[in-house]
Coordinates of C-alpha atoms (C1' of nucleotides) in Angstrom, one line a residue:
Chain A
M1 CA 6.6 148.8 99.2
P2 CA 9.2 149.3 96.6
Y3 CA 9.5 152.0 93.8
F4 CA 10.7 151.7 91.0
V5 CA 13.3 154.1 88.7
S6 CA 11.6 155.7 85.7
V7 CA 14.2 158.5 85.3
P8 CA 18.1 158.4 86.0
I9 CA 19.2 159.6 89.4
S10 CA 22.0 162.6 88.7
I11 CA 23.2 165.5 90.5
H12 CA 22.2 167.1 87.4
A13 CA 19.3 167.1 88.7
W14 CA 20.2 169.6 91.0
S15 CA 20.6 172.1 87.7
Q16 CA 17.7 171.3 85.8
S17 CA 16.3 174.4 88.0
E18 CA 12.3 174.6 88.3
R19 CA 10.6 178.0 88.6
T20 CA 10.7 179.5 91.8
P21 CA 8.1 178.5 93.4
A22 CA 6.6 182.2 94.7
V23 CA 6.6 180.9 98.7
L24 CA 10.2 180.8 98.4
L25 CA 10.5 184.2 97.4
A26 CA 9.7 185.5 100.6
F27 CA 12.8 183.8 102.3
R28 CA 14.9 185.6 100.3
R29 CA 13.9 188.3 102.4
N30 CA 14.0 186.2 105.5
V31 CA 11.1 187.3 107.2
I32 CA 10.9 185.8 110.4
R33 CA 8.7 186.9 112.6
Q34 CA 9.1 187.4 116.3
S35 CA 6.7 187.3 119.1
S36 CA 7.0 190.9 120.4
A37 CA 6.0 191.5 117.0
F38 CA 2.7 190.3 118.0
R39 CA 2.1 191.5 121.2
G40 CA -0.3 194.3 122.2
P41 CA -3.6 194.9 121.6
G42 CA -5.3 194.2 117.9
P43 CA -6.9 196.4 115.7
P44 CA -9.8 198.9 117.2
G45 CA -13.0 197.0 117.7
S46 CA -11.7 193.6 117.2
S47 CA -12.7 191.5 119.7
R48 CA -9.9 188.3 119.6
A49 CA -11.1 187.3 123.1
D50 CA -13.3 184.7 121.8
M51 CA -11.3 183.7 118.8
T52 CA -9.2 180.6 119.0
E53 CA -5.7 181.9 120.3
Q54 CA -2.5 180.5 118.7
N55 CA 0.9 180.8 118.6
E56 CA 1.8 183.0 115.4
N57 CA 5.6 182.8 115.5
V58 CA 6.7 181.3 112.5
A59 CA 10.0 179.1 113.4
F60 CA 11.9 179.2 110.2
D61 CA 15.3 179.3 111.0
P62 CA 17.3 182.2 109.4
I63 CA 20.5 180.4 108.2
R64 CA 18.6 177.6 106.6
C65 CA 16.8 180.2 104.6
E66 CA 19.6 182.0 103.6
K67 CA 21.0 178.4 102.1
A68 CA 17.5 177.4 100.6
N69 CA 18.0 180.8 98.9
T70 CA 21.7 180.1 97.6
L71 CA 20.5 176.9 96.2
I72 CA 17.1 178.6 94.2
Q73 CA 20.2 181.2 93.1
Q74 CA 22.2 178.2 92.1
G75 CA 18.9 176.8 90.1
V76 CA 18.8 174.0 92.2
S77 CA 14.7 173.4 93.7
C78 CA 14.4 172.7 97.4
Y79 CA 11.2 171.0 97.1
P80 CA 11.1 168.8 93.7
H81 CA 8.5 166.7 92.9
G82 CA 9.0 163.4 93.6
F83 CA 11.9 160.9 93.7
E84 CA 11.9 157.3 92.5
R85 CA 13.5 155.0 94.9
T86 CA 14.1 151.7 94.1
T87 CA 14.1 150.0 97.7
T88 CA 14.0 151.1 101.2
V89 CA 16.2 150.9 104.2
S90 CA 14.9 147.6 105.3
G91 CA 14.9 146.3 102.0
V92 CA 18.5 147.0 101.4
R93 CA 19.1 145.6 104.8
E94 CA 17.5 142.2 104.2
R95 CA 19.0 141.9 100.8
Y96 CA 22.6 142.9 101.7
E97 CA 22.8 141.2 104.9
S98 CA 25.5 139.1 104.4
I99 CA 27.6 141.4 101.9
G100 CA 31.1 142.1 102.9
H101 CA 33.5 145.2 102.3
D102 CA 33.4 145.2 98.8
P103 CA 30.0 147.1 97.2
A104 CA 27.6 145.4 95.7
T105 CA 27.5 146.2 91.9
E106 CA 23.6 147.2 91.9
Q107 CA 22.6 150.5 92.7
S108 CA 19.9 151.0 95.4
A109 CA 17.7 154.1 95.3
L110 CA 17.1 155.1 99.0
A111 CA 15.1 158.2 100.4
G112 CA 14.6 159.6 103.7
R113 CA 15.6 162.1 106.1
L114 CA 19.1 163.0 107.4
Y115 CA 19.2 162.3 111.0
T116 CA 23.2 162.8 111.5
V117 CA 26.2 164.0 109.6
R118 CA 29.6 163.3 110.3
N119 CA 31.8 165.3 108.3
H120 CA 35.4 163.9 107.5
G121 CA 36.8 166.9 105.2
K122 CA 36.3 164.9 101.6
T123 CA 34.1 162.2 103.4
V124 CA 30.9 162.4 104.9
F125 CA 29.1 159.9 106.8
A126 CA 25.6 160.4 107.3
D127 CA 22.7 158.4 108.7
L128 CA 19.7 158.3 106.5
G129 CA 16.0 157.4 108.0
D130 CA 13.1 156.6 106.3
E131 CA 10.1 154.8 108.0
T132 CA 11.6 151.2 108.0
G133 CA 14.5 152.1 109.8
R134 CA 18.1 154.0 109.3
I135 CA 21.2 153.0 107.2
Q136 CA 24.7 155.1 107.0
L137 CA 25.3 156.7 103.8
Y138 CA 29.4 157.3 102.9
I139 CA 29.5 160.2 100.6
R140 CA 33.0 161.1 99.0
K141 CA 34.3 164.0 97.3
N142 CA 36.1 161.4 94.6
D143 CA 32.2 160.4 93.7
L144 CA 29.8 163.1 93.7
G145 CA 32.8 165.8 92.2
D146 CA 33.7 168.8 93.6
E147 CA 30.7 170.9 92.9
A148 CA 27.9 168.8 94.2
F149 CA 30.0 167.9 97.2
S150 CA 30.6 170.9 98.5
R151 CA 27.1 172.1 97.9
F152 CA 26.1 169.3 99.9
V153 CA 28.4 170.1 102.8
E154 CA 27.5 173.2 102.6
L155 CA 23.9 173.7 102.2
V156 CA 22.2 170.4 102.8
D157 CA 22.0 170.2 106.8
R158 CA 20.8 167.2 109.1
G159 CA 17.1 166.9 108.9
D160 CA 17.0 167.7 105.5
I161 CA 15.1 165.0 103.3
V162 CA 17.6 163.6 100.4
G163 CA 17.5 160.8 98.2
V164 CA 20.6 159.0 97.2
S165 CA 21.6 156.4 94.9
G166 CA 24.7 154.0 95.9
R167 CA 25.9 150.5 96.4
P168 CA 25.7 148.7 99.7
F169 CA 28.8 147.4 101.4
R170 CA 30.0 146.9 104.9
T171 CA 32.4 149.1 106.6
R172 CA 35.7 148.1 108.0
V173 CA 34.3 148.6 111.3
G174 CA 31.1 146.3 109.9
E175 CA 28.5 148.7 109.6
L176 CA 26.1 148.4 106.3
S177 CA 26.0 151.1 104.7
L178 CA 25.4 153.1 101.1
W179 CA 28.4 153.9 98.9
V180 CA 26.6 157.1 97.8
D181 CA 26.9 157.8 94.5
D182 CA 24.3 160.4 93.8
L183 CA 22.6 162.5 95.9
C184 CA 19.9 165.2 95.6
L185 CA 17.8 167.3 97.7
L186 CA 14.2 166.2 98.3
C187 CA 13.3 168.8 101.0
K188 CA 15.0 171.5 102.7
A189 CA 14.0 171.6 106.1
L190 CA 13.8 175.1 107.6
S191 CA 13.8 174.2 111.1
D192 CA 16.2 172.7 113.3
L193 CA 16.2 168.8 114.5
P194 CA 16.3 168.3 118.4
E195 CA 19.8 167.0 120.1
K196 CA 20.8 163.9 118.3
F197 CA 21.5 162.1 121.7
H198 CA 19.1 162.9 123.8
G199 CA 16.5 163.6 121.2
L200 CA 13.3 165.2 122.2
K201 CA 11.9 164.3 125.7
D202 CA 9.8 167.6 126.9
T203 CA 6.6 166.0 127.2
E204 CA 4.0 169.1 126.5
K205 CA 6.5 169.6 123.1
R206 CA 5.9 165.9 122.4
Y207 CA 2.3 166.1 122.3
R208 CA 1.9 169.6 120.9
Q209 CA 4.1 168.8 118.2
R210 CA 3.6 164.9 117.7
Y211 CA 5.1 165.4 114.0
L212 CA 8.3 166.5 116.0
D213 CA 8.0 163.4 118.3
L214 CA 7.1 161.0 115.3
V215 CA 10.5 162.4 113.6
M216 CA 12.6 161.8 116.7
N217 CA 11.2 159.1 118.6
E218 CA 11.1 155.5 117.4
R219 CA 8.7 154.6 120.4
A220 CA 6.2 157.1 119.3
R221 CA 6.5 155.5 115.9
E222 CA 5.9 152.1 117.3
T223 CA 3.4 152.9 119.5
F224 CA 0.9 154.6 116.7
R225 CA 1.6 151.4 114.8
V226 CA 0.1 149.4 117.4
R227 CA -2.7 151.8 117.3
S228 CA -3.5 151.5 113.6
R229 CA -2.9 147.8 113.9
V230 CA -5.3 147.5 116.8
I231 CA -7.9 148.8 114.6
S232 CA -7.2 146.9 111.7
F233 CA -7.5 143.4 113.6
I234 CA -10.7 145.1 115.5
R235 CA -12.7 145.4 111.4
S236 CA -11.3 142.3 110.1
F237 CA -12.7 140.4 113.8
L238 CA -15.7 141.7 113.4
A239 CA -16.1 141.3 109.3
D240 CA -15.3 137.6 109.4
R241 CA -18.1 137.3 111.9
E242 CA -20.0 139.0 109.7
F243 CA -20.6 142.3 111.3
L244 CA -21.2 145.1 109.3
E245 CA -19.4 148.7 109.8
F246 CA -21.4 151.7 109.6
E247 CA -20.9 155.3 110.6
T248 CA -24.2 157.2 112.4
P249 CA -24.3 160.7 113.4
T250 CA -21.5 162.3 115.3
L251 CA -23.9 165.6 115.5
Q252 CA -27.1 164.4 117.3
P253 CA -30.1 166.6 118.2
V254 CA -30.5 164.1 121.5
Y255 CA -27.7 162.7 123.2
G256 CA -27.8 159.3 124.5
G257 CA -26.3 156.0 125.2
A258 CA -24.0 156.9 128.0
N259 CA -24.1 158.8 131.0
A260 CA -21.9 162.1 130.2
R261 CA -21.8 165.9 129.7
P262 CA -21.9 166.5 125.9
F263 CA -20.3 169.1 123.8
T264 CA -23.1 171.7 122.6
T265 CA -23.0 173.5 119.4
H266 CA -25.8 175.1 117.2
H267 CA -26.3 174.6 113.4
H268 CA -27.2 177.8 111.8
F269 CA -29.3 177.0 108.8
L270 CA -31.4 174.8 110.9
D271 CA -31.2 177.3 113.7
Q272 CA -31.1 174.3 116.1
T273 CA -28.7 173.1 119.2
L274 CA -26.9 169.9 118.4
Y275 CA -24.9 167.8 120.3
L276 CA -21.6 165.9 119.7
R277 CA -22.5 162.5 120.4
I278 CA -21.2 161.0 123.5
A279 CA -22.1 157.1 121.9
P280 CA -23.1 155.7 119.0
E281 CA -25.4 153.3 120.7
L282 CA -28.8 154.7 120.3
Y283 CA -28.3 154.6 116.5
L284 CA -26.9 151.5 116.5
K285 CA -29.7 150.0 118.0
R286 CA -31.8 151.5 115.3
L287 CA -29.9 149.6 112.9
V288 CA -30.8 146.6 114.9
V289 CA -34.3 147.3 115.1
G290 CA -34.1 148.0 110.9
G291 CA -32.9 144.2 110.3
F292 CA -29.3 144.6 110.6
E293 CA -28.0 141.7 112.5
R294 CA -24.9 142.1 113.3
V295 CA -23.5 145.8 113.0
F296 CA -20.6 147.8 114.5
E297 CA -19.1 151.3 114.7
I298 CA -15.7 152.4 115.8
S299 CA -16.4 156.0 116.9
K300 CA -15.3 158.8 117.9
N301 CA -17.3 159.9 120.9
F302 CA -16.8 163.6 122.8
R303 CA -17.2 163.9 126.5
N304 CA -17.1 167.7 127.9
E305 CA -15.3 165.9 131.2
D306 CA -11.9 166.2 133.0
I307 CA -8.6 165.7 131.3
D308 CA -6.3 163.2 133.2
S309 CA -4.0 160.1 132.0
S310 CA -7.3 158.0 131.3
H311 CA -9.2 160.4 129.7
N312 CA -9.3 162.7 126.6
P313 CA -12.3 165.0 125.6
E314 CA -12.6 162.7 122.4
F315 CA -11.9 159.3 122.2
T316 CA -12.5 156.2 120.5
M317 CA -14.9 153.1 121.1
V318 CA -16.1 149.8 119.0
E319 CA -19.3 149.3 119.5
A320 CA -21.0 146.3 118.3
Y321 CA -24.5 144.7 118.6
E322 CA -25.5 141.4 117.9
A323 CA -29.1 140.1 117.4
Y324 CA -30.3 136.9 119.3
R325 CA -27.3 136.9 121.8
D326 CA -27.3 138.3 125.3
Y327 CA -24.7 139.5 127.5
H328 CA -23.0 136.0 128.1
Q329 CA -22.2 135.8 124.4
M330 CA -20.9 139.3 124.4
M331 CA -18.3 138.4 127.0
D332 CA -17.6 135.5 124.8
L333 CA -16.8 138.0 121.8
T334 CA -15.2 140.7 123.9
E335 CA -12.6 137.6 125.6
G336 CA -12.2 136.4 121.7
L337 CA -11.2 140.2 120.2
I338 CA -9.2 141.2 123.0
S339 CA -7.5 137.5 123.4
G340 CA -7.1 137.4 120.0
L341 CA -5.9 141.0 119.2
V342 CA -3.1 140.6 122.1
E343 CA -2.1 137.7 120.6
Q344 CA -1.8 139.1 117.1
I345 CA 0.2 142.5 118.4
A346 CA 2.0 140.6 121.3
G347 CA 3.0 137.5 120.1
T348 CA 2.2 136.2 123.2
T349 CA -0.7 135.7 125.6
T350 CA 0.5 137.6 128.3
L351 CA 1.5 141.6 128.7
E352 CA 3.8 143.3 130.7
Y353 CA 2.1 146.6 131.8
D354 CA 2.8 148.9 134.7
G355 CA 4.9 146.8 136.5
Q356 CA 2.1 143.8 136.1
T357 CA 2.0 140.6 134.3
L358 CA -1.2 140.5 132.4
D359 CA -2.3 137.1 131.7
F360 CA -5.0 137.4 128.5
S361 CA -5.4 133.6 128.0
R362 CA -8.7 132.4 127.9
P363 CA -11.4 131.7 129.7
W364 CA -11.1 135.1 131.8
R365 CA -12.7 135.3 135.4
R366 CA -16.6 136.1 135.5
M367 CA -18.0 137.2 138.5
T368 CA -21.3 139.4 139.7
M369 CA -20.5 142.3 141.4
A370 CA -22.0 140.8 144.5
D371 CA -19.8 137.9 144.8
A372 CA -16.5 140.4 143.7
V373 CA -17.5 142.6 146.7
Q374 CA -18.0 139.3 148.8
E375 CA -14.7 137.8 148.1
Y376 CA -12.3 141.4 147.8
A377 CA -13.9 143.0 150.5
G378 CA -15.7 140.0 152.6
I379 CA -18.9 142.2 152.5
D380 CA -22.3 140.0 151.6
V381 CA -24.0 143.3 150.8
L382 CA -27.5 141.2 150.2
S383 CA -27.6 140.0 153.3
L384 CA -27.1 142.8 155.2
D385 CA -29.6 145.6 156.3
L386 CA -29.1 149.5 155.4
E387 CA -28.1 150.2 159.2
E388 CA -25.1 147.4 158.9
L389 CA -24.5 148.5 155.6
G390 CA -23.9 152.1 156.6
R391 CA -21.7 150.9 159.7
I392 CA -19.7 149.3 157.6
A393 CA -19.6 152.2 155.3
A394 CA -18.5 154.6 157.9
E395 CA -15.9 152.1 159.4
H396 CA -14.3 152.3 156.0
R397 CA -14.8 155.8 155.1
V398 CA -16.6 155.1 152.2
P399 CA -16.8 158.2 150.1
D400 CA -20.6 159.9 149.9
W401 CA -22.1 156.5 151.3
S402 CA -24.8 158.2 153.2
A403 CA -26.5 158.8 150.0
A404 CA -27.0 155.4 149.2
K405 CA -31.0 154.3 149.5
N406 CA -30.8 150.9 149.1
Q407 CA -28.6 147.5 149.0
R408 CA -27.8 148.0 145.8
E409 CA -26.4 151.6 145.7
F410 CA -24.4 150.4 148.6
L411 CA -23.2 147.4 146.6
V412 CA -21.4 149.8 143.6
L413 CA -20.3 151.9 146.3
F414 CA -18.4 149.1 147.6
F415 CA -17.3 147.8 144.5
E416 CA -15.6 150.7 143.5
F417 CA -14.2 151.7 146.8
F418 CA -13.2 147.8 147.4
V419 CA -12.7 145.8 144.3
E420 CA -12.2 148.0 141.3
D421 CA -8.9 149.0 141.8
R422 CA -7.6 145.1 142.6
L423 CA -9.3 143.7 139.6
V424 CA -6.0 143.3 137.8
Q425 CA -6.2 140.2 135.3
P426 CA -8.6 140.8 132.8
T427 CA -12.1 140.1 134.9
F428 CA -15.6 140.1 133.8
I429 CA -18.2 141.8 136.5
H430 CA -21.9 141.1 135.6
D431 CA -25.0 142.1 137.2
F432 CA -25.0 145.9 137.8
P433 CA -28.1 147.6 139.9
V434 CA -31.0 148.7 137.4
E435 CA -30.6 152.3 138.7
N436 CA -27.1 153.1 136.8
S437 CA -28.3 151.3 133.5
P438 CA -30.9 152.4 132.0
L439 CA -30.2 150.8 128.4
A440 CA -29.8 147.4 130.0
K441 CA -32.0 144.6 130.0
R442 CA -33.7 143.6 133.4
H443 CA -31.9 140.5 134.9
R444 CA -33.7 137.4 134.0
E445 CA -33.7 135.8 137.6
K446 CA -32.5 138.9 139.9
E447 CA -35.0 141.8 141.0
G448 CA -33.5 144.6 140.7
F449 CA -30.3 144.3 139.0
T450 CA -29.7 144.2 134.9
E451 CA -28.0 141.6 132.5
R452 CA -24.8 144.2 132.5
F453 CA -21.4 143.6 132.2
E454 CA -18.0 145.7 132.1
L455 CA -14.5 144.6 131.9
F456 CA -11.6 145.6 134.0
I457 CA -7.7 145.2 133.1
N458 CA -5.1 146.5 135.8
G459 CA -8.4 148.2 137.3
M460 CA -9.3 150.2 134.2
E461 CA -12.3 150.0 132.6
L462 CA -11.9 148.6 129.3
A463 CA -15.4 147.3 128.2
N464 CA -19.2 147.5 128.6
G465 CA -21.6 145.8 127.7
F466 CA -25.4 144.1 128.2
S467 CA -28.5 142.6 127.3
E468 CA -29.8 145.3 125.4
L469 CA -33.1 146.1 126.9
N470 CA -35.7 146.2 123.9
D471 CA -38.8 146.7 126.2
P472 CA -39.9 150.2 124.6
R473 CA -42.2 150.7 128.1
D474 CA -39.3 150.1 130.5
Q475 CA -37.2 151.6 128.3
L476 CA -39.2 155.3 128.1
E477 CA -39.6 154.8 132.0
R478 CA -35.9 154.6 132.4
L479 CA -35.0 157.3 130.5
L480 CA -37.9 159.3 132.3
A481 CA -36.2 158.5 135.5
Q482 CA -32.9 159.9 134.0
D483 CA -34.5 162.9 132.4
R484 CA -35.6 163.6 135.8
R485 CA -32.3 163.9 137.1
R486 CA -31.1 165.6 134.0
L487 CA -33.6 168.2 135.2
E488 CA -32.9 168.1 139.1
G489 CA -28.9 169.1 137.8
D490 CA -27.3 165.9 136.8
A491 CA -24.9 167.1 134.0
E492 CA -23.9 163.4 133.2
A493 CA -27.8 162.0 133.3
Q494 CA -29.2 161.1 129.7
M495 CA -32.0 163.1 127.7
I496 CA -35.0 160.8 126.8
D497 CA -34.6 160.2 122.7
Y498 CA -38.2 159.7 121.8
D499 CA -37.7 158.5 118.7
F500 CA -35.4 155.5 119.9
V501 CA -37.9 154.7 122.1
N502 CA -40.4 154.9 118.9
A503 CA -37.8 152.5 117.2
L504 CA -37.9 150.2 120.0
A505 CA -42.0 150.2 119.6
L506 CA -41.3 148.8 116.2
G507 CA -39.5 145.7 118.0
M508 CA -36.0 145.0 118.4
P509 CA -35.2 141.1 118.9
P510 CA -33.3 140.4 122.0
T511 CA -29.7 141.5 121.0
G512 CA -26.2 141.7 122.9
G513 CA -24.2 144.8 122.6
V514 CA -20.8 146.0 124.0
G515 CA -18.4 148.8 123.7
I516 CA -14.7 148.4 124.2
G517 CA -12.3 151.4 124.6
I518 CA -10.1 151.8 122.0
D519 CA -7.5 154.0 123.4
R520 CA -7.2 152.1 126.4
L521 CA -6.8 148.8 124.6
V522 CA -3.8 150.7 122.8
M523 CA -2.3 151.6 126.2
L524 CA -2.2 148.1 127.4
L525 CA -0.6 146.8 124.0
S526 CA 1.8 149.5 123.8
G527 CA 2.9 149.5 127.4
H528 CA 1.8 153.6 128.2
T529 CA 0.1 154.6 131.3
S530 CA -1.4 158.0 129.7
I531 CA -3.8 158.0 126.9
K532 CA -1.8 161.3 125.4
E533 CA 0.5 158.7 124.6
V534 CA -1.8 156.8 122.4
I535 CA -3.5 159.6 120.8
L536 CA -1.8 161.3 118.0
F537 CA -2.8 165.0 119.0
P538 CA -4.5 165.1 122.5
Q539 CA -6.5 167.9 123.6
M540 CA -4.5 170.6 125.1
K541 CA -4.8 174.0 126.2
T542 CA -4.0 176.3 123.4
A543 CA -0.9 178.1 124.4
K544 CA -1.4 182.1 124.1
E545 CA 0.9 184.6 123.7
P546 CA 2.3 186.2 126.9
A547 CA -0.7 188.9 127.5
P548 CA 0.4 193.0 126.8
D549 CA 1.7 194.4 130.0
Q550 CA -0.4 195.9 132.2
E551 CA -1.0 199.2 132.8
Chain B
rG1 C1' -13.0 170.0 142.0
rG2 C1' -8.0 169.2 145.7
rG3 C1' -3.0 167.8 146.6
rC4 C1' 2.0 167.7 145.0
rU5 C1' 5.3 169.4 141.3
rU6 C1' 8.2 171.5 136.8
rG7 C1' 9.4 175.5 133.2
rU8 C1' 17.3 178.3 132.4
rA9 C1' 20.3 178.9 124.5
rG10 C1' 17.0 175.4 118.8
rC11 C1' 17.5 170.5 122.1
rU12 C1' 19.3 167.7 126.7
rU13 C1' 20.6 169.9 131.1
rA14 C1' 23.8 172.2 135.8
rG15 C1' 23.2 176.3 139.2
rU16 C1' 17.5 176.9 143.7
rU17 C1' 18.7 173.6 149.8
rC18 C1' 23.1 178.2 152.5
rG19 C1' 20.6 185.5 147.1
rG20 C1' 26.6 187.8 144.8
rU21 C1' 24.1 189.1 138.8
rA22 C1' 24.1 182.4 133.7
rG23 C1' 27.9 176.9 132.7
rA24 C1' 28.0 172.7 130.0
rG25 C1' 26.9 169.0 125.9
rC26 C1' 24.9 168.5 121.2
rG27 C1' 23.1 171.5 117.4
rA28 C1' 24.4 176.4 114.5
rC29 C1' 28.7 179.5 112.4
rG30 C1' 33.9 179.5 110.7
rG31 C1' 38.7 175.9 110.2
rA32 C1' 41.2 170.9 110.1
rC33 C1' 40.6 166.0 108.7
rU34 C1' 38.6 160.0 102.7
rC35 C1' 36.3 154.0 107.1
rU36 C1' 33.3 157.3 111.0
rU37 C1' 28.7 156.1 113.7
rA38 C1' 27.0 160.2 120.6
rA39 C1' 33.4 161.0 115.2
rU40 C1' 37.3 164.0 116.5
rC41 C1' 39.8 168.8 117.3
rC42 C1' 40.8 174.3 117.0
rG43 C1' 37.5 178.6 117.3
rU44 C1' 32.9 181.8 117.3
rA45 C1' 28.1 183.4 118.3
rG46 C1' 23.5 182.2 121.2
rG47 C1' 20.2 183.3 127.5
rC48 C1' 16.3 190.2 129.9
rC49 C1' 16.6 182.1 133.4
rA50 C1' 7.9 180.9 131.2
rA51 C1' 4.9 186.0 131.9
rG52 C1' 3.9 189.9 136.3
rG53 C1' 4.6 191.9 140.7
rG54 C1' 7.2 192.1 145.4
rU55 C1' 11.5 191.7 149.5
rU56 C1' 16.8 193.2 149.4
rC57 C1' 22.3 197.2 148.6
rA58 C1' 22.1 192.7 145.4
rA59 C1' 16.8 187.3 142.7
rA60 C1' 17.2 181.7 137.9
rU61 C1' 17.4 180.9 143.6
rC62 C1' 13.1 183.8 148.4
rC63 C1' 7.5 185.5 148.7
rC64 C1' 2.7 186.3 146.1
rU65 C1' -0.2 186.2 141.0
rU66 C1' -0.9 184.5 136.5
rC67 C1' 0.2 181.1 132.0
rA68 C1' 1.1 175.9 130.0
rG69 C1' 2.5 171.2 131.4
rG70 C1' 3.2 166.5 134.4
rC71 C1' 2.3 163.0 138.5
rC72 C1' -1.6 162.0 142.5
rC73 C1' -7.0 162.0 144.4
rG74 C1' -12.6 162.4 143.2
rC75 C1' -15.9 161.6 138.6
rC76 C1' -16.3 159.1 133.9
rA77 C1' -14.4 155.1 128.9

RNA sequence: GGGCUUGUAGCUUAGUUCGGUAGAGCGACGGACUCUUAAUCCGUAGGCCAAGGGUUCAAAUCCCUUCAGGCCCGCCA
């Protein structure tokens, strides 16, 4: 987005001093807190054990602080209020793609961070980076003048943010560069950038200090651009189909819509327990009861479970519900959404991911869970009795099989054991046993099954949908069964949301619904195998100060 | 919950197998250099080797505990 010049850029801006902000005065004292100053017990009577511990070190570089002080003494603001740039790095690159060695006559004003500085005495080459890319600056003492040039060389560092004005040209070796006529400091950085060649690699540091990761690694920036585009695409895809986007409660008195352990909190004024939502499902269906026939929510959900390469305690889903549709049509919707997304982001119908080529061209394979087990394991579960199923399970060392009480439970076990990991290409598995699907409608033909599907890609579950259960009496019974399991100690079983059941009593049209995991979608589209790579600030254990020496 | 594995200067790292008390590059600082691009050249500073304990004449190195990561398995999206 172009910015337009309204004031001339000049090195004289350096001497148009502003009042020194109070915060900078502190820098003059060069106060750098050392971690050792924070060791040892807190004040008497204070209990910090239950407070959020954090690292209280301030990482200000004393040499950079001293440079900031010197600039202030010279009447130069280290943190001016703005800069009128006329273009961006990519703007310059596009416009002057074919320029030769002679500089353009027109000035271009750019702003950004200095990524490298190569000092040649009376000439400096530097690389300036903004959101659109990097470009080389050619800075000469002749052009800036002695005072401004030496100020730049002595007091401006790699990592600082500057504004420059100059004329694009191509150097003798062919590098498109900006011949700088004016330069001013826009922000003095007080900590050093990581190494310029290897950059920042330390995974832990990249996650904890994502800002540094983004400054240093184009791959990280690209990943989160993809994430943003994914969310925009989903919004417009659903809006184009006349879905309305709503926001439903994150703080819920009764949690439901999925099987998961919740985060629990307490509201002081109401003096009651509240839960962070594990899913928006039950609220969105209330909206369908209310007469909104196509609804969706991009929902941050919270599940108090383990953290690993495909699970973060808070994660993002899109859930969509459409009245007068069933699960077949929700599979169509899901397929259309994701294949359209792949085409939009990747520009093709295939993705290279984790050593596999994933083909998203439609139609995707759809198979029942029973057929999948038949095909991948050669076991016709529904035609075998429990004794035979137990023998097969024992033979293949299927974990926890002895708890299985009927064919359907064996089916789920066998599916997870034999099939799930092998579903590499986008595949819908449908018709799940009723026991594990308390919110899905019973199958129109198959006794004991529901009209539920899950989408698998590269062995990962990407989406989950059903023909929604809208029989209030059946819903109540199934939630009662869940609640019994919960009270027996199943931390992931659902509570009974009576208000939801009563909403169904008012009548919900036949409805199809689906939830799609956005983080995992972004993983596929950005080529990452860890969810932490696609969540800006993944959950990490708070780094504690080293414990005081034990006595 | 289980297994494997990592932590050395601001960053990227060597040294750990076969204990002898830390080496480099970049960055920083000082100096030279007006078309370089991981600029180059000369010089300087910077590390109680994640924390604590143990074995030993001697520990970054071996052992134990703790802290924080990473990978894999189980469970979940």
